PDB file of C-alpha atoms in Angstrom:
ATOM      1  CA  UNK T  23      38.595  63.679 -18.336  1.00  0.00           C
ATOM      2  CA  UNK T  24      38.262  65.038 -21.791  1.00  0.00           C
ATOM      3  CA  UNK T  25      37.235  62.348 -24.244  1.00  0.00           C
ATOM      4  CA  UNK T  26      37.728  61.603 -27.950  1.00  0.00           C
ATOM      5  CA  UNK T  27      36.116  58.594 -29.623  1.00  0.00           C
ATOM      6  CA  UNK T  28      38.787  56.121 -28.486  1.00  0.00           C
ATOM      7  CA  UNK T  29      41.075  58.002 -26.275  1.00  0.00           C
ATOM      8  CA  UNK T  30      40.471  59.636 -22.869  1.00  0.00           C
ATOM      9  CA  UNK T  31      42.651  62.679 -21.774  1.00  0.00           C
ATOM     10  CA  UNK T  32      43.005  63.962 -18.358  1.00  0.00           C
ATOM     11  CA  UNK T  33      44.531  67.312 -17.079  1.00  0.00           C
ATOM     12  CA  UNK T  34      46.231  67.123 -13.642  1.00  0.00           C
ATOM     13  CA  UNK T  35      47.608  69.986 -11.723  1.00  0.00           C
ATOM     14  CA  UNK T  36      50.960  68.984 -10.076  1.00  0.00           C
ATOM     15  CA  UNK T  37      51.751  70.206  -6.890  1.00  0.00           C
ATOM     16  CA  UNK T  38      55.460  70.572  -5.485  1.00  0.00           C
ATOM     17  CA  UNK T  39      53.682  70.263  -2.032  1.00  0.00           C
ATOM     18  CA  UNK T  40      50.344  70.801  -0.717  1.00  0.00           C
ATOM     19  CA  UNK T  41      50.192  74.465  -1.557  1.00  0.00           C
ATOM     20  CA  UNK T  42      52.263  75.323  -4.650  1.00  0.00           C
ATOM     21  CA  UNK T  43      51.047  74.752  -8.050  1.00  0.00           C
ATOM     22  CA  UNK T  44      54.058  73.760 -10.455  1.00  0.00           C
ATOM     23  CA  UNK T  45      52.371  73.045 -13.652  1.00  0.00           C
ATOM     24  CA  UNK T  46      49.981  70.777 -15.708  1.00  0.00           C
ATOM     25  CA  UNK T  47      50.384  67.218 -16.819  1.00  0.00           C
ATOM     26  CA  UNK T  48      48.304  65.746 -19.600  1.00  0.00           C
ATOM     27  CA  UNK T  49      47.899  62.019 -19.631  1.00  0.00           C
ATOM     28  CA  UNK T  50      45.938  59.708 -21.805  1.00  0.00           C
ATOM     29  CA  UNK T  51      44.959  56.112 -22.217  1.00  0.00           C
ATOM     30  CA  UNK T  52      42.989  54.098 -24.821  1.00  0.00           C
ATOM     31  CA  UNK T  53      40.175  51.787 -24.034  1.00  0.00           C
ATOM     32  CA  UNK T  54      37.428  52.008 -21.644  1.00  0.00           C
ATOM     33  CA  UNK T  55      36.875  55.480 -20.316  1.00  0.00           C
ATOM     34  CA  UNK T  56      36.393  56.154 -16.434  1.00  0.00           C
ATOM     35  CA  UNK T  57      33.051  55.443 -14.809  1.00  0.00           C
ATOM     36  CA  UNK T  58      30.613  58.313 -15.954  1.00  0.00           C
ATOM     37  CA  UNK T  59      29.539  60.643 -13.157  1.00  0.00           C
ATOM     38  CA  UNK T  60      25.827  60.259 -14.092  1.00  0.00           C
ATOM     39  CA  UNK T  61      23.689  57.235 -14.785  1.00  0.00           C
ATOM     40  CA  UNK T  62      22.628  56.325 -18.205  1.00  0.00           C
ATOM     41  CA  UNK T  63      19.007  55.233 -18.708  1.00  0.00           C
ATOM     42  CA  UNK T  64      17.261  52.783 -18.548  1.00  0.00           C
ATOM     43  CA  UNK T  65      18.440  51.212 -15.330  1.00  0.00           C
ATOM     44  CA  UNK T  66      17.013  48.093 -13.480  1.00  0.00           C
ATOM     45  CA  UNK T  67      17.875  46.738 -10.085  1.00  0.00           C
ATOM     46  CA  UNK T  68      16.505  43.313  -8.838  1.00  0.00           C
ATOM     47  CA  UNK T  69      19.181  43.332  -5.987  1.00  0.00           C
ATOM     48  CA  UNK T  70      20.406  39.922  -6.806  1.00  0.00           C
ATOM     49  CA  UNK T  71      24.058  41.040  -6.642  1.00  0.00           C
ATOM     50  CA  UNK T  72      23.749  43.769  -3.910  1.00  0.00           C
ATOM     51  CA  UNK T  73      22.432  47.291  -4.117  1.00  0.00           C
ATOM     52  CA  UNK T  74      23.265  47.872  -7.831  1.00  0.00           C
ATOM     53  CA  UNK T  75      22.748  51.618  -8.684  1.00  0.00           C
ATOM     54  CA  UNK T  76      21.553  52.454  -5.066  1.00  0.00           C
ATOM     55  CA  UNK T  77      23.270  53.245  -1.865  1.00  0.00           C
ATOM     56  CA  UNK T  78      22.075  52.457   1.731  1.00  0.00           C
ATOM     57  CA  UNK T  79      21.676  55.297   4.130  1.00  0.00           C
ATOM     58  CA  UNK T  80      22.870  53.216   6.992  1.00  0.00           C
ATOM     59  CA  UNK T  81      22.105  49.982   8.973  1.00  0.00           C
ATOM     60  CA  UNK T  82      18.448  50.127   8.522  1.00  0.00           C
ATOM     61  CA  UNK T  83      18.656  49.705   4.780  1.00  0.00           C
ATOM     62  CA  UNK T  84      20.183  46.502   3.344  1.00  0.00           C
ATOM     63  CA  UNK T  85      19.730  43.686   0.779  1.00  0.00           C
ATOM     64  CA  UNK T  86      17.533  40.799   2.206  1.00  0.00           C
ATOM     65  CA  UNK T  87      16.181  37.567   0.857  1.00  0.00           C
ATOM     66  CA  UNK T  88      12.680  38.143   2.316  1.00  0.00           C
ATOM     67  CA  UNK T  89       9.341  39.157   0.587  1.00  0.00           C
ATOM     68  CA  UNK T  90      10.908  39.391  -2.885  1.00  0.00           C
ATOM     69  CA  UNK T  91       8.880  40.063  -6.143  1.00  0.00           C
ATOM     70  CA  UNK T  92      11.323  38.304  -8.509  1.00  0.00           C
ATOM     71  CA  UNK T  93      14.652  36.444  -7.918  1.00  0.00           C
ATOM     72  CA  UNK T  94      15.839  35.755  -4.391  1.00  0.00           C
ATOM     73  CA  UNK T  95      16.583  39.329  -2.940  1.00  0.00           C
ATOM     74  CA  UNK T  96      15.018  42.564  -2.206  1.00  0.00           C
ATOM     75  CA  UNK T  97      15.897  45.866  -0.344  1.00  0.00           C
ATOM     76  CA  UNK T  98      14.692  46.076   3.291  1.00  0.00           C
ATOM     77  CA  UNK T  99      14.165  49.549   5.014  1.00  0.00           C
ATOM     78  CA  UNK T 100      13.033  49.715   8.590  1.00  0.00           C
ATOM     79  CA  UNK T 101      12.570  52.275  11.382  1.00  0.00           C
ATOM     80  CA  UNK T 102      12.499  55.996  11.022  1.00  0.00           C
ATOM     81  CA  UNK T 103      16.135  56.865  11.482  1.00  0.00           C
ATOM     82  CA  UNK T 104      18.750  58.595   9.438  1.00  0.00           C
ATOM     83  CA  UNK T 105      19.744  55.171   7.975  1.00  0.00           C
ATOM     84  CA  UNK T 106      16.293  54.475   6.748  1.00  0.00           C
ATOM     85  CA  UNK T 107      17.062  55.702   3.215  1.00  0.00           C
ATOM     86  CA  UNK T 108      17.755  54.008  -0.174  1.00  0.00           C
ATOM     87  CA  UNK T 109      18.979  56.472  -2.745  1.00  0.00           C
ATOM     88  CA  UNK T 110      20.452  56.474  -6.299  1.00  0.00           C
ATOM     89  CA  UNK T 111      24.269  56.091  -5.911  1.00  0.00           C
ATOM     90  CA  UNK T 112      24.734  58.641  -8.985  1.00  0.00           C
ATOM     91  CA  UNK T 113      22.374  61.200 -10.357  1.00  0.00           C
ATOM     92  CA  UNK T 114      20.745  61.278 -13.650  1.00  0.00           C
ATOM     93  CA  UNK T 115      21.491  64.059 -16.209  1.00  0.00           C
ATOM     94  CA  UNK T 116      17.685  64.469 -16.954  1.00  0.00           C
ATOM     95  CA  UNK T 117      18.153  67.423 -19.142  1.00  0.00           C
ATOM     96  CA  UNK T 118      18.060  65.284 -22.266  1.00  0.00           C
ATOM     97  CA  UNK T 119      14.563  63.789 -21.311  1.00  0.00           C
ATOM     98  CA  UNK T 120      11.085  65.147 -21.395  1.00  0.00           C
ATOM     99  CA  UNK T 121       9.998  62.721 -18.598  1.00  0.00           C
ATOM    100  CA  UNK T 122      11.448  60.070 -16.247  1.00  0.00           C
ATOM    101  CA  UNK T 123       9.420  57.107 -15.099  1.00  0.00           C
ATOM    102  CA  UNK T 124      10.381  55.066 -11.870  1.00  0.00           C
ATOM    103  CA  UNK T 125       8.619  51.659 -11.574  1.00  0.00           C
ATOM    104  CA  UNK T 126       8.837  49.316  -8.588  1.00  0.00           C
ATOM    105  CA  UNK T 127       7.305  46.699  -6.290  1.00  0.00           C
ATOM    106  CA  UNK T 128       7.058  46.958  -2.550  1.00  0.00           C
ATOM    107  CA  UNK T 129       5.676  45.151   0.318  1.00  0.00           C
ATOM    108  CA  UNK T 130       4.979  46.564   3.858  1.00  0.00           C
ATOM    109  CA  UNK T 131       5.218  44.351   6.978  1.00  0.00           C
ATOM    110  CA  UNK T 132       4.141  45.414  10.490  1.00  0.00           C
ATOM    111  CA  UNK T 133       3.548  49.153   9.641  1.00  0.00           C
ATOM    112  CA  UNK T 134       1.194  50.943  11.986  1.00  0.00           C
ATOM    113  CA  UNK T 135      -1.525  53.350  10.677  1.00  0.00           C
ATOM    114  CA  UNK T 136       0.841  56.330  11.414  1.00  0.00           C
ATOM    115  CA  UNK T 137       3.924  54.791   9.597  1.00  0.00           C
ATOM    116  CA  UNK T 138       4.350  55.986   6.114  1.00  0.00           C
ATOM    117  CA  UNK T 139       6.969  54.773   3.494  1.00  0.00           C
ATOM    118  CA  UNK T 140       7.629  57.262   0.793  1.00  0.00           C
ATOM    119  CA  UNK T 141       9.608  58.136  -2.323  1.00  0.00           C
ATOM    120  CA  UNK T 142      11.056  61.523  -2.999  1.00  0.00           C
ATOM    121  CA  UNK T 143      12.700  63.197  -6.269  1.00  0.00           C
ATOM    122  CA  UNK T 144      15.516  65.703  -6.190  1.00  0.00           C
ATOM    123  CA  UNK T 145      14.739  68.322  -8.846  1.00  0.00           C
ATOM    124  CA  UNK T 146      18.096  70.188  -8.573  1.00  0.00           C
ATOM    125  CA  UNK T 147      16.870  72.579  -5.892  1.00  0.00           C
ATOM    126  CA  UNK T 148      15.370  70.325  -3.434  1.00  0.00           C
ATOM    127  CA  UNK T 149      13.694  67.051  -2.377  1.00  0.00           C
ATOM    128  CA  UNK T 150       9.978  66.656  -3.581  1.00  0.00           C
ATOM    129  CA  UNK T 151       7.597  64.085  -2.240  1.00  0.00           C
ATOM    130  CA  UNK T 152       6.192  62.139  -5.269  1.00  0.00           C
ATOM    131  CA  UNK T 153       4.570  59.123  -3.452  1.00  0.00           C
ATOM    132  CA  UNK T 154       3.308  58.129  -0.042  1.00  0.00           C
ATOM    133  CA  UNK T 155       2.432  54.509   0.673  1.00  0.00           C
ATOM    134  CA  UNK T 156       0.850  54.476   4.207  1.00  0.00           C
ATOM    135  CA  UNK T 157      -2.630  53.437   5.361  1.00  0.00           C
ATOM    136  CA  UNK T 158      -3.896  56.925   4.975  1.00  0.00           C
ATOM    137  CA  UNK T 159      -3.420  56.329   1.243  1.00  0.00           C
ATOM    138  CA  UNK T 160      -5.240  53.010   1.303  1.00  0.00           C
ATOM    139  CA  UNK T 161      -2.134  50.787   1.446  1.00  0.00           C
ATOM    140  CA  UNK T 162      -2.051  47.725   3.795  1.00  0.00           C
ATOM    141  CA  UNK T 163       0.572  45.267   5.125  1.00  0.00           C
ATOM    142  CA  UNK T 164       1.367  42.052   3.603  1.00  0.00           C
ATOM    143  CA  UNK T 165       0.310  42.906  -0.094  1.00  0.00           C
ATOM    144  CA  UNK T 166       2.698  43.289  -2.989  1.00  0.00           C
ATOM    145  CA  UNK T 167       2.073  46.580  -4.700  1.00  0.00           C
ATOM    146  CA  UNK T 168       3.297  47.849  -8.036  1.00  0.00           C
ATOM    147  CA  UNK T 169       3.838  51.502  -8.541  1.00  0.00           C
ATOM    148  CA  UNK T 170       4.769  53.569 -11.570  1.00  0.00           C
ATOM    149  CA  UNK T 171       5.424  57.263 -11.130  1.00  0.00           C
ATOM    150  CA  UNK T 172       5.844  59.744 -13.905  1.00  0.00           C
ATOM    151  CA  UNK T 173       8.276  62.763 -13.621  1.00  0.00           C
ATOM    152  CA  UNK T 174       7.589  65.180 -16.451  1.00  0.00           C
ATOM    153  CA  UNK T 175       8.388  68.745 -17.418  1.00  0.00           C
ATOM    154  CA  UNK T 176       4.761  69.849 -16.779  1.00  0.00           C
ATOM    155  CA  UNK T 177       5.042  69.293 -13.120  1.00  0.00           C
ATOM    156  CA  UNK T 178       8.659  69.040 -12.204  1.00  0.00           C
ATOM    157  CA  UNK T 179      12.268  70.276 -13.268  1.00  0.00           C
ATOM    158  CA  UNK T 180      14.408  67.785 -14.969  1.00  0.00           C
ATOM    159  CA  UNK T 181      17.897  68.834 -13.802  1.00  0.00           C
ATOM    160  CA  UNK T 182      21.411  67.487 -14.737  1.00  0.00           C
ATOM    161  CA  UNK T 183      21.459  66.118 -11.118  1.00  0.00           C
ATOM    162  CA  UNK T 184      18.165  64.313 -10.761  1.00  0.00           C
ATOM    163  CA  UNK T 185      17.862  61.627  -7.953  1.00  0.00           C
ATOM    164  CA  UNK T 186      15.335  59.296  -6.362  1.00  0.00           C
ATOM    165  CA  UNK T 187      15.144  58.092  -2.754  1.00  0.00           C
ATOM    166  CA  UNK T 188      12.978  55.808  -0.789  1.00  0.00           C
ATOM    167  CA  UNK T 189      12.519  56.571   2.863  1.00  0.00           C
ATOM    168  CA  UNK T 190      10.781  55.109   5.794  1.00  0.00           C
ATOM    169  CA  UNK T 191       8.722  56.996   8.472  1.00  0.00           C
ATOM    170  CA  UNK T 192       8.098  54.288  10.837  1.00  0.00           C
ATOM    171  CA  UNK T 193       7.871  54.652  14.590  1.00  0.00           C
ATOM    172  CA  UNK T 194       9.867  51.488  15.763  1.00  0.00           C
ATOM    173  CA  UNK T 195      12.034  48.625  15.045  1.00  0.00           C
ATOM    174  CA  UNK T 196       9.211  46.389  13.969  1.00  0.00           C
ATOM    175  CA  UNK T 197       8.400  48.480  10.758  1.00  0.00           C
ATOM    176  CA  UNK T 198       9.524  46.872   7.656  1.00  0.00           C
ATOM    177  CA  UNK T 199       9.303  47.576   3.952  1.00  0.00           C
ATOM    178  CA  UNK T 200      10.736  45.598   1.022  1.00  0.00           C
ATOM    179  CA  UNK T 201      11.450  47.000  -2.390  1.00  0.00           C
ATOM    180  CA  UNK T 202      12.255  44.946  -5.522  1.00  0.00           C
ATOM    181  CA  UNK T 203      12.510  45.338  -9.314  1.00  0.00           C
ATOM    182  CA  UNK T 204      13.043  49.048  -9.446  1.00  0.00           C
ATOM    183  CA  UNK T 205      13.493  50.481 -12.829  1.00  0.00           C
ATOM    184  CA  UNK T 206      14.065  54.001 -14.108  1.00  0.00           C
ATOM    185  CA  UNK T 207      13.541  54.959 -17.798  1.00  0.00           C
ATOM    186  CA  UNK T 208      13.328  58.336 -19.604  1.00  0.00           C
ATOM    187  CA  UNK T 209      11.645  59.665 -22.739  1.00  0.00           C
ATOM    188  CA  UNK T 210      14.398  61.490 -24.709  1.00  0.00           C
ATOM    189  CA  UNK T 211      13.887  64.969 -26.065  1.00  0.00           C
ATOM    190  CA  UNK T 212      13.674  64.984 -29.811  1.00  0.00           C
ATOM    191  CA  UNK T 213      16.679  66.057 -31.571  1.00  0.00           C
ATOM    192  CA  UNK T 214      16.428  68.237 -34.714  1.00  0.00           C
ATOM    193  CA  UNK T 215      18.768  68.542 -37.623  1.00  0.00           C
ATOM    194  CA  UNK T 216      19.921  71.915 -38.627  1.00  0.00           C
TER     195      UNK T 216
END
């Protein structure tokens, strides 16, 4: 899509069949442009109407009405399976920011000393561990914790496709962690007039 202030344009390649390009068609419409490919900051999710800006990795990650910090819902992650992941549904174009901040509440239930929930940040080249919340770091079950993690250019790359994800490294089906009130904000880079 190519956009002007009030009109969006799209160039489509027209195929006569699945293998022959026959030309281009330009179409336009006025009004609301398509859903952006990246998220605009700030964002906040309390999970009252579903997962919001997040996606579930599978059956082990879902909205629940247990152990909430505010409202009536939170996100539940259990086990240590491929589906034990909560990840942003769309990336953040972080190139316009000098830092990103993710802020959230969480509560662990029935985690063993060897279990470890954690959060990772995708810096354009790979996933980086930015927080671990197991007992080895002083966290205990049945306490609501508040965490704020700063991602800045001194320590991390801020790419056009930045992502966050929460993962669970438990050792059984009785391991549960609940997240609520997740917000992500950014400090925009200064702009200078020419």
